[in-house]
XYZ file of C-alpha atoms in Angstrom:
108
model
C -2.560 21.500 -51.509
C -5.627 21.173 -49.417
C -5.352 23.247 -46.235
C -8.048 22.642 -43.673
C -9.322 25.265 -41.288
C -7.680 23.294 -38.409
C -4.355 23.446 -40.239
C -4.644 27.168 -40.458
C -5.761 27.639 -36.809
C -2.638 25.647 -35.887
C -0.495 27.629 -38.005
C -2.055 30.871 -36.591
C -1.648 29.612 -33.041
C 2.071 28.576 -33.847
C 2.902 32.160 -35.242
C 1.179 33.847 -32.335
C 3.205 31.827 -29.795
C 6.355 32.654 -31.640
C 5.404 36.244 -31.622
C 4.611 36.259 -27.967
C 7.796 34.514 -27.084
C 9.869 36.855 -29.042
C 8.272 39.882 -27.405
C 8.535 38.407 -23.784
C 12.134 37.399 -24.204
C 13.077 40.717 -25.690
C 11.910 42.450 -22.576
C 13.603 40.148 -19.926
C 16.799 41.557 -18.755
C 19.915 39.619 -19.941
C 20.685 38.413 -16.298
C 17.448 36.408 -16.024
C 17.882 34.662 -19.340
C 19.495 31.704 -17.831
C 17.030 31.091 -14.990
C 14.145 31.701 -17.664
C 15.653 28.895 -19.845
C 15.940 26.754 -16.869
C 12.254 27.308 -16.136
C 11.175 26.847 -19.642
C 12.678 23.054 -19.547
C 9.188 22.078 -18.269
C 7.639 23.575 -21.328
C 9.865 21.617 -23.702
C 9.012 18.636 -21.821
C 5.428 19.303 -22.766
C 6.437 19.726 -26.358
C 7.989 16.344 -26.396
C 4.831 14.746 -25.060
C 2.916 16.515 -27.585
C 5.265 15.443 -30.303
C 4.951 11.785 -29.202
C 1.235 12.018 -29.029
C 1.065 13.502 -32.678
C 3.602 10.728 -33.739
C 1.479 8.117 -32.357
C -1.670 9.364 -34.185
C -0.089 10.004 -37.428
C -1.551 8.328 -40.490
C 0.636 9.666 -43.297
C 4.532 9.671 -43.846
C 4.334 13.489 -43.612
C 2.675 13.547 -40.249
C 5.151 10.885 -39.072
C 8.110 13.084 -40.332
C 6.582 16.088 -38.643
C 5.987 14.085 -35.363
C 9.622 12.744 -35.314
C 11.060 16.125 -36.038
C 8.881 17.754 -33.105
C 10.296 15.003 -30.695
C 13.710 15.352 -31.715
C 13.702 18.948 -31.489
C 11.872 18.982 -28.381
C 14.294 16.494 -26.716
C 17.220 18.267 -27.837
C 16.022 21.651 -26.592
C 15.164 20.260 -23.092
C 18.553 18.548 -22.938
C 20.164 21.821 -23.785
C 18.221 23.460 -21.053
C 19.220 20.935 -18.492
C 22.890 21.295 -19.609
C 22.640 25.111 -19.222
C 20.979 24.664 -15.840
C 23.682 22.307 -14.536
C 26.366 24.907 -15.699
C 24.550 27.574 -13.909
C 24.418 25.627 -10.759
C 27.972 24.577 -10.988
C 28.812 28.505 -10.858
C 27.325 28.745 -7.500
C 29.034 25.847 -5.843
C 32.106 26.366 -3.566
C 35.041 23.859 -3.828
C 36.861 25.203 -0.608
C 35.704 23.769 2.813
C 33.400 25.984 4.881
C 35.318 28.132 7.249
C 34.508 27.465 10.748
C 32.385 30.103 12.592
C 34.384 32.598 14.522
C 33.696 32.630 18.292
C 33.106 36.013 19.774
C 35.042 36.713 23.113
C 33.312 38.269 25.883
C 34.796 41.187 27.170
C 35.499 41.910 30.835
């Protein structure tokens, strides 16, 4: 098995990003996890674009498999984030009609 320096650098960056994410998420209060996940949909969109770029430049079957897996997992993760966001926004919607504003009567 031949591993290049670029492959080791990519593995190092992947492990460092995973560790940084684990530390950052661990220090966020639980009440902010849903908005944080909602905001991270943007990052998952970038993962999908990167996976598509890697898939288009793949020359071997292994690279094509990794690119396909990256696109599939990134798309599934982004879709899950949007579903959670929709559920979160549904929690704040009111179904009852708005009450009319009370008029204050002037005294005297």
